[in-house]
Short mmCIF file of C-alpha atoms in Angstrom, two decimals:
data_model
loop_
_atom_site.label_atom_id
_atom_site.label_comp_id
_atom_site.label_asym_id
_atom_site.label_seq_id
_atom_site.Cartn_x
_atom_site.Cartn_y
_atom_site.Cartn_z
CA UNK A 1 0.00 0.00 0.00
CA UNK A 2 1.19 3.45 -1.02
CA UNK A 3 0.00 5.51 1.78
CA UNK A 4 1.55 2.48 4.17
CA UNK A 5 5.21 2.62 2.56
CA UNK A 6 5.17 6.81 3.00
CA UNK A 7 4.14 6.23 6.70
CA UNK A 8 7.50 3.74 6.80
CA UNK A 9 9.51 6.39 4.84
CA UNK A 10 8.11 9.19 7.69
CA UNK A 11 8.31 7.67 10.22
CA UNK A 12 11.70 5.55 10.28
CA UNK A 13 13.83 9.03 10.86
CA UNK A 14 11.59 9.95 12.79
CA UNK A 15 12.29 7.99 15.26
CA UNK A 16 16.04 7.54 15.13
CA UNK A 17 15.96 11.54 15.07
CA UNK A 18 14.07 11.74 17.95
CA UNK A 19 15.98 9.05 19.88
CA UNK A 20 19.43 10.86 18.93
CA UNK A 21 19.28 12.58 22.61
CA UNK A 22 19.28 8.73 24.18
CA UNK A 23 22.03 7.48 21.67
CA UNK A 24 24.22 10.94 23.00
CA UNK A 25 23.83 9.73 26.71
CA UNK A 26 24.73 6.06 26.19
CA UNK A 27 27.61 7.37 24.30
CA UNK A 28 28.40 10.01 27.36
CA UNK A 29 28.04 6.87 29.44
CA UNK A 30 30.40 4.89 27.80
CA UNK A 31 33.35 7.25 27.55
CA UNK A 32 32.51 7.78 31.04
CA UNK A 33 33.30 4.18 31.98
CA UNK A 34 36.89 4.67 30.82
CA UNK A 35 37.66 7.64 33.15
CA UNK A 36 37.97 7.87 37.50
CA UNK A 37 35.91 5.53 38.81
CA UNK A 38 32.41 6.57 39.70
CA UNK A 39 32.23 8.89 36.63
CA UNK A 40 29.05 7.08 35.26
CA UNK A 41 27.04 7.87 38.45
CA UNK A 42 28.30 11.37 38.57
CA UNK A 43 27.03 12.15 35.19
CA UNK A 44 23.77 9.86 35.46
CA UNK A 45 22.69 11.78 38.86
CA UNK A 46 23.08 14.97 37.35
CA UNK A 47 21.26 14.03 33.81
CA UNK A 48 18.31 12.99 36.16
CA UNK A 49 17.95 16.80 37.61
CA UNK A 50 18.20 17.77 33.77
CA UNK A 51 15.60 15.58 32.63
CA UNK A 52 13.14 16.85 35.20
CA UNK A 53 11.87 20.03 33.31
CA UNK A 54 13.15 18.25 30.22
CA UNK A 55 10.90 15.79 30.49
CA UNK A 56 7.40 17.61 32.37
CA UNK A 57 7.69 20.25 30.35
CA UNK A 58 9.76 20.12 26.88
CA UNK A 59 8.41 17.16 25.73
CA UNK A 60 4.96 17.80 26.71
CA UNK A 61 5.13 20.93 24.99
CA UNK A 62 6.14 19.14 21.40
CA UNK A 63 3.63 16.98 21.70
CA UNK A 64 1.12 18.92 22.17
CA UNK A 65 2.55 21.20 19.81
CA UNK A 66 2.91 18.70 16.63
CA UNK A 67 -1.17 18.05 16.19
CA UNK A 68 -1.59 21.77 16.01
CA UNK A 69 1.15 22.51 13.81
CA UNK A 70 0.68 19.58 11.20
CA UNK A 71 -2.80 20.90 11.15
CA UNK A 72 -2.17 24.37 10.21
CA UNK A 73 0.51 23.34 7.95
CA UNK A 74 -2.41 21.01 6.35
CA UNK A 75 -4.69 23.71 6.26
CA UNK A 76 -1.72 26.24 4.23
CA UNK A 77 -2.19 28.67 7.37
CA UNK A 78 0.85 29.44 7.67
CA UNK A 79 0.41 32.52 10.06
CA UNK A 80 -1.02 30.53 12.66
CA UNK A 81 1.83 27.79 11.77
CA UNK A 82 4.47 30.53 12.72
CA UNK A 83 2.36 32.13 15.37
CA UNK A 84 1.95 28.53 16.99
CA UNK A 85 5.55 27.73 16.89
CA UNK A 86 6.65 31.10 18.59
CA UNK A 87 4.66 30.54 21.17
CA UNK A 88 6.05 26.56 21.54
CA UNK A 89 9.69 28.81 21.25
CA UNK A 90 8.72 31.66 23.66
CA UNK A 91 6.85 28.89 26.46
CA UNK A 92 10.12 26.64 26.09
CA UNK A 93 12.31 29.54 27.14
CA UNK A 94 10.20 30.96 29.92
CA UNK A 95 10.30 27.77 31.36
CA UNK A 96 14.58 26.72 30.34
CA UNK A 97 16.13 29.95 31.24
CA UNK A 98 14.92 30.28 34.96
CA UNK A 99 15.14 26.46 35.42
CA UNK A 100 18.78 26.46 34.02
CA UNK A 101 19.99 29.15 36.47
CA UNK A 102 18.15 27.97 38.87
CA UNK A 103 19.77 24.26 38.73
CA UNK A 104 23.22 26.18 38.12
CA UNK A 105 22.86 27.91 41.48
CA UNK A 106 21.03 25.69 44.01
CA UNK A 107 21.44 22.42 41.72
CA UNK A 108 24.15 20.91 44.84
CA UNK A 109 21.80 21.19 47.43
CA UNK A 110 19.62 19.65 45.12
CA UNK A 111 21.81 16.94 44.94
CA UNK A 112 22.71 16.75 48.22
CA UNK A 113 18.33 16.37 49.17
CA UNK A 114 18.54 13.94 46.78
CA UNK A 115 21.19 11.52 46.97
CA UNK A 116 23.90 12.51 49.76
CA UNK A 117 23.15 9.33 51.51
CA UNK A 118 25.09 5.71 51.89
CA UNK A 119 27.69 4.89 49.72
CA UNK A 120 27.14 8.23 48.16
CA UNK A 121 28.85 11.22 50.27
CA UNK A 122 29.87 14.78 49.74
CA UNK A 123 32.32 14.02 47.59
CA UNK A 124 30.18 12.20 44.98
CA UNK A 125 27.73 15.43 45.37
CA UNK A 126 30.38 17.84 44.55
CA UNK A 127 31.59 15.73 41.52
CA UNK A 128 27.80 15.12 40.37
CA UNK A 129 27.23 19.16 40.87
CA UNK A 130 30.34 19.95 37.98
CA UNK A 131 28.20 17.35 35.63
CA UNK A 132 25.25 19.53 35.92
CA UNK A 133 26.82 23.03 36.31
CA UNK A 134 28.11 21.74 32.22
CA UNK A 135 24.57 20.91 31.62
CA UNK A 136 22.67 23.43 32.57
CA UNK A 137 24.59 25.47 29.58
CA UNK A 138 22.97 23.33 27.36
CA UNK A 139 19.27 22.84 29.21
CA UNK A 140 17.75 25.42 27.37
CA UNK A 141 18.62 24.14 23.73
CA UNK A 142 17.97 20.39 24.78
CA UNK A 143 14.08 21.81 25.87
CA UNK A 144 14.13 24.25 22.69
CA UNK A 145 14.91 20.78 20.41
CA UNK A 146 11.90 19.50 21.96
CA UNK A 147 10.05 22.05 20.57
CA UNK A 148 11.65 22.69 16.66
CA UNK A 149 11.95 18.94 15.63
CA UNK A 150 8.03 18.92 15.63
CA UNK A 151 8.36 21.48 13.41
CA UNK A 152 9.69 19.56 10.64
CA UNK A 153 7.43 16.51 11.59
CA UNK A 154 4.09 18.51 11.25
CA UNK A 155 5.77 19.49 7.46
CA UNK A 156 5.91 15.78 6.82
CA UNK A 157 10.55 16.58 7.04
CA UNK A 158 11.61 13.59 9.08
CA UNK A 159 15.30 13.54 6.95
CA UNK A 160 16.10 17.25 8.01
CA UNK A 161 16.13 16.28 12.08
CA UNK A 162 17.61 13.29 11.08
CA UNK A 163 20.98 14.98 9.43
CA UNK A 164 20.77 17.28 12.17
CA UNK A 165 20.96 14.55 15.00
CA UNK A 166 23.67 12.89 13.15
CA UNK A 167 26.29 15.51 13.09
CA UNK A 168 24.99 16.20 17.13
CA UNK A 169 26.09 12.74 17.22
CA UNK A 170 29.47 13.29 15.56
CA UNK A 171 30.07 16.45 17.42
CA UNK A 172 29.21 14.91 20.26
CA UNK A 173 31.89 12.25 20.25
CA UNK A 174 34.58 14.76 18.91
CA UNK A 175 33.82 16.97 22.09
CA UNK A 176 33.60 14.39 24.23
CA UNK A 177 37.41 13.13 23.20
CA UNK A 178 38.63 16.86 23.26
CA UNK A 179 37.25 17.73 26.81
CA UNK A 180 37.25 14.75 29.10
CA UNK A 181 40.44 13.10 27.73
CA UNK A 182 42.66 15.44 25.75
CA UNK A 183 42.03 18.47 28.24
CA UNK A 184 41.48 16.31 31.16
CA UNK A 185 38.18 17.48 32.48
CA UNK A 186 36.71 14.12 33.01
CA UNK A 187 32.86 13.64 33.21
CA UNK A 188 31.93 17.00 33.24
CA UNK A 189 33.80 17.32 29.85
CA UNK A 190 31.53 15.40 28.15
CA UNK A 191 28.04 17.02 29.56
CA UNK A 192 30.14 20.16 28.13
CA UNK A 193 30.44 18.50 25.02
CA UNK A 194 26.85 17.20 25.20
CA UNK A 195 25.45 20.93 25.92
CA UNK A 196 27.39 22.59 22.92
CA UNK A 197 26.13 19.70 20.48
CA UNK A 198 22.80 20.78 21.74
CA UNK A 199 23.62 24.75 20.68
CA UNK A 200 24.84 23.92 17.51
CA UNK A 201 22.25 21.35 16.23
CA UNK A 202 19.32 24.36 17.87
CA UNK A 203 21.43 26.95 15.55
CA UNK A 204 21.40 25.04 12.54
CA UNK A 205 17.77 24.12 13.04
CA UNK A 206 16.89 28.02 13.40
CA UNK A 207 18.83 29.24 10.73
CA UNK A 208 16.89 26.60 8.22
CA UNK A 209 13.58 27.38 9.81
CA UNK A 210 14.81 31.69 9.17
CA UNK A 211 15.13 30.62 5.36
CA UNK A 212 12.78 29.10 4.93
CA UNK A 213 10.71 32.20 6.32
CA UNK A 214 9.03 30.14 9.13
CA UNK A 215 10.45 32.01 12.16
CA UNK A 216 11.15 35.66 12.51
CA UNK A 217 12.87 37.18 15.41
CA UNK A 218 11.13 40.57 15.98
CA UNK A 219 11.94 42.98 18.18
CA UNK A 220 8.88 41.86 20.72
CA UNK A 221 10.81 38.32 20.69
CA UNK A 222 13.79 40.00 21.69
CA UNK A 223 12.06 42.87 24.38
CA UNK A 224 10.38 39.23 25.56
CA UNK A 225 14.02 37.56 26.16
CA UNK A 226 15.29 40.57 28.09
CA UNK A 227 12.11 40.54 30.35
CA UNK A 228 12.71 36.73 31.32
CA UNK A 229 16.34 37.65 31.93
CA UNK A 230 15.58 40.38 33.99
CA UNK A 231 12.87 38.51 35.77
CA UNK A 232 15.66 35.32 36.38
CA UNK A 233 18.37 37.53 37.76
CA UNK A 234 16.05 38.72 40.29
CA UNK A 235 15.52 35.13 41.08
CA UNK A 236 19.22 34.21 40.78
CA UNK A 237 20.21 37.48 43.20
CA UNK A 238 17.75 35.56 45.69
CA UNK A 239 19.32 32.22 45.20
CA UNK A 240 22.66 33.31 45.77
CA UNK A 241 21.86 34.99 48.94
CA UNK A 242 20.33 31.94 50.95
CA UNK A 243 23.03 29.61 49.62
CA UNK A 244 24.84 32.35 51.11
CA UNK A 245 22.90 33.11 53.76
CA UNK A 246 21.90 29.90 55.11
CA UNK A 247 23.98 26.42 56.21
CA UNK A 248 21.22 23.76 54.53
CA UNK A 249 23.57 21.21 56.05
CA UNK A 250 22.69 21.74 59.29
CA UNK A 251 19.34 20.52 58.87
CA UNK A 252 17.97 16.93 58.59
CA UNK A 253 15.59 14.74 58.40
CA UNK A 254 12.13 16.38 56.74
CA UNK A 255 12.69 19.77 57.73
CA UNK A 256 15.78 19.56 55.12
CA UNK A 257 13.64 18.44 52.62
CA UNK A 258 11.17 21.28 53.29
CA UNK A 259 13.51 24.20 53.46
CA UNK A 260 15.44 23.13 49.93
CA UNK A 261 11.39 22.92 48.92
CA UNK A 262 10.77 25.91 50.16
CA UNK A 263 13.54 27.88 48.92
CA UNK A 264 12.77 26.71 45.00
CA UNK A 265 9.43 27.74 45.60
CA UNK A 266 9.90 30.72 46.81
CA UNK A 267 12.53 31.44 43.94
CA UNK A 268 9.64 30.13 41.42
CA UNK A 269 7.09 33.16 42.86
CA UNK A 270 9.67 35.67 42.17
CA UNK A 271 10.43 34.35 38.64
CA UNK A 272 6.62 34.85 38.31
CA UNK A 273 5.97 37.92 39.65
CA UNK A 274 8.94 39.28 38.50
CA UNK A 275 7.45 38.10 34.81
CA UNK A 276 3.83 39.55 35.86
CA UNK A 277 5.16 42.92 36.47
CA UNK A 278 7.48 42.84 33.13
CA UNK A 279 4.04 42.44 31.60
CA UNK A 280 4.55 39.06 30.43
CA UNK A 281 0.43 37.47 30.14
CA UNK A 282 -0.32 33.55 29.56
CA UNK A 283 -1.72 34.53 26.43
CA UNK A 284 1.53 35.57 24.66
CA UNK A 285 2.92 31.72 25.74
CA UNK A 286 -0.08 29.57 24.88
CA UNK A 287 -3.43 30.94 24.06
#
């Protein structure tokens, strides 16, 4: 059947494109297993406090995202196809830029909520905490991926992600051989190399979206990305002063767990409010 052997042709990139991020990992994983020992579990704790608003929100956000773009692609609307995507793009960084600086700042108590127990001690915290400093460079552009490979699906393009995954992957392995073995910086070399594969493949991905005249940046896209900068550096000012402020180690037990809680929470409201004030409305990230 015709229609069968196109829905092979689709979907078989499709699916090694979108599995590219899981291929990068194992790879991570494996040149991790050739440096100081505990190295994998370094750079597998700190993936897991990546994949967190990686996974609840990016992904979520494609998939809703792909029905309404393939539909307004189907329907040759292509303002609401660009409008729709923008929003995706403008939700995706609202949500990557605070969480990145946020993880980049508080990420080691974080870890230390999280897994300073056992076998695992302050040392393996400390070690784990360089993993994710690297990437939370990149968390932004792994969520923003999420977000601009749909794109191409909803245009029926599986073989565009595909090539772009590829040379991630190839990158990927360079950077990881440069950084963690020829410079010496061990794991947290190759979540470096892992974040700048993810900037690179997100900046080829723009520039062929900008050609082919389905993005724009306009000047509100850019007043929006200085308001959400503002509004995190408000939150990052109040981050840095409890970590400053306040010994989280002296706590234990649930009233640990609370305070690290309480503290993202409260740096959450500010991020909000901060974004309220800047004039920044639901409707210009989803409705």
């Amino acid at each position: 059947n015709q229609h069968i052997r196109r829905f092979g042709l689709l979907i078989l990139p499709a699916i090694l494109a979108g599995g590219v991020a899981q291929i990068n990992l194992l790879i991570d994983t494996i040149f991790a297993s050739l440096l100081s020992p505990g190295s994998p579990t370094w750079l597998y704790v700190s993936d897991r406090l990546i994949q967190f608003p990686l996974g609840v929100f990016a992904i979520a956000i494609g998939t809703v995202l792909l029905p309404n773009l393939t539909q307004h692609f189907a329907n040759e609307n292509l303002l609401e196809f660009k409008s729709t995507l923008m929003k995706g793009i403008k939700l995706v960084i609202f949500i990557g830029i605070p969480s990145s600086m946020g993880l980049a700042i508080f990420g080691y108590q974080i870890l230390e909520m999280l897994f300073q127990r056992g076998a695992f001690n302050a040392n393996d915290v400390m070690m784990a905490n360089l993993g994710l400093q690297m990437f939370t460079i990149g968390l932004p552009f792994f969520m923003l991926m999420k977000v601009l490979v749909p794109c191409f699906f909803a245009q029926q393009n599986t073989k565009t992600p595909l090539y772009v995954a590829i040379l991630s992957l190839l990158i990927n392995i360079i950077l990881n051989y440069l950084f963690a073995f020829y410079l010496g910086f061990g794991h947290y070399g190759l979540a470096l190399g892992s974040s700048l594969a993810a900037v690179v493949s997100v900046m080829i991905l723009l520039m062929i979206l900008s050609f082919e005249k389905l993005i724009f940046i306009s000047l509100d896209f850019i007043k929006f990305i200085f308001k959400i900068s503002f509004a995190t550096s408000l939150m990052v000012l109040y981050l840095l002063a409890v970590t400053d402020l306040v010994n989280f180690s002296i706590f234990n037990g649930m009233f640990y767990v609370i305070s690290i809680l309480l503290v993202i929470c409260v740096a959450a409201l500010i991020f909000l409010l901060a974004s309220y004030v800047l004039g920044i409305r639901p409707k210009d990230l989803y409705q």
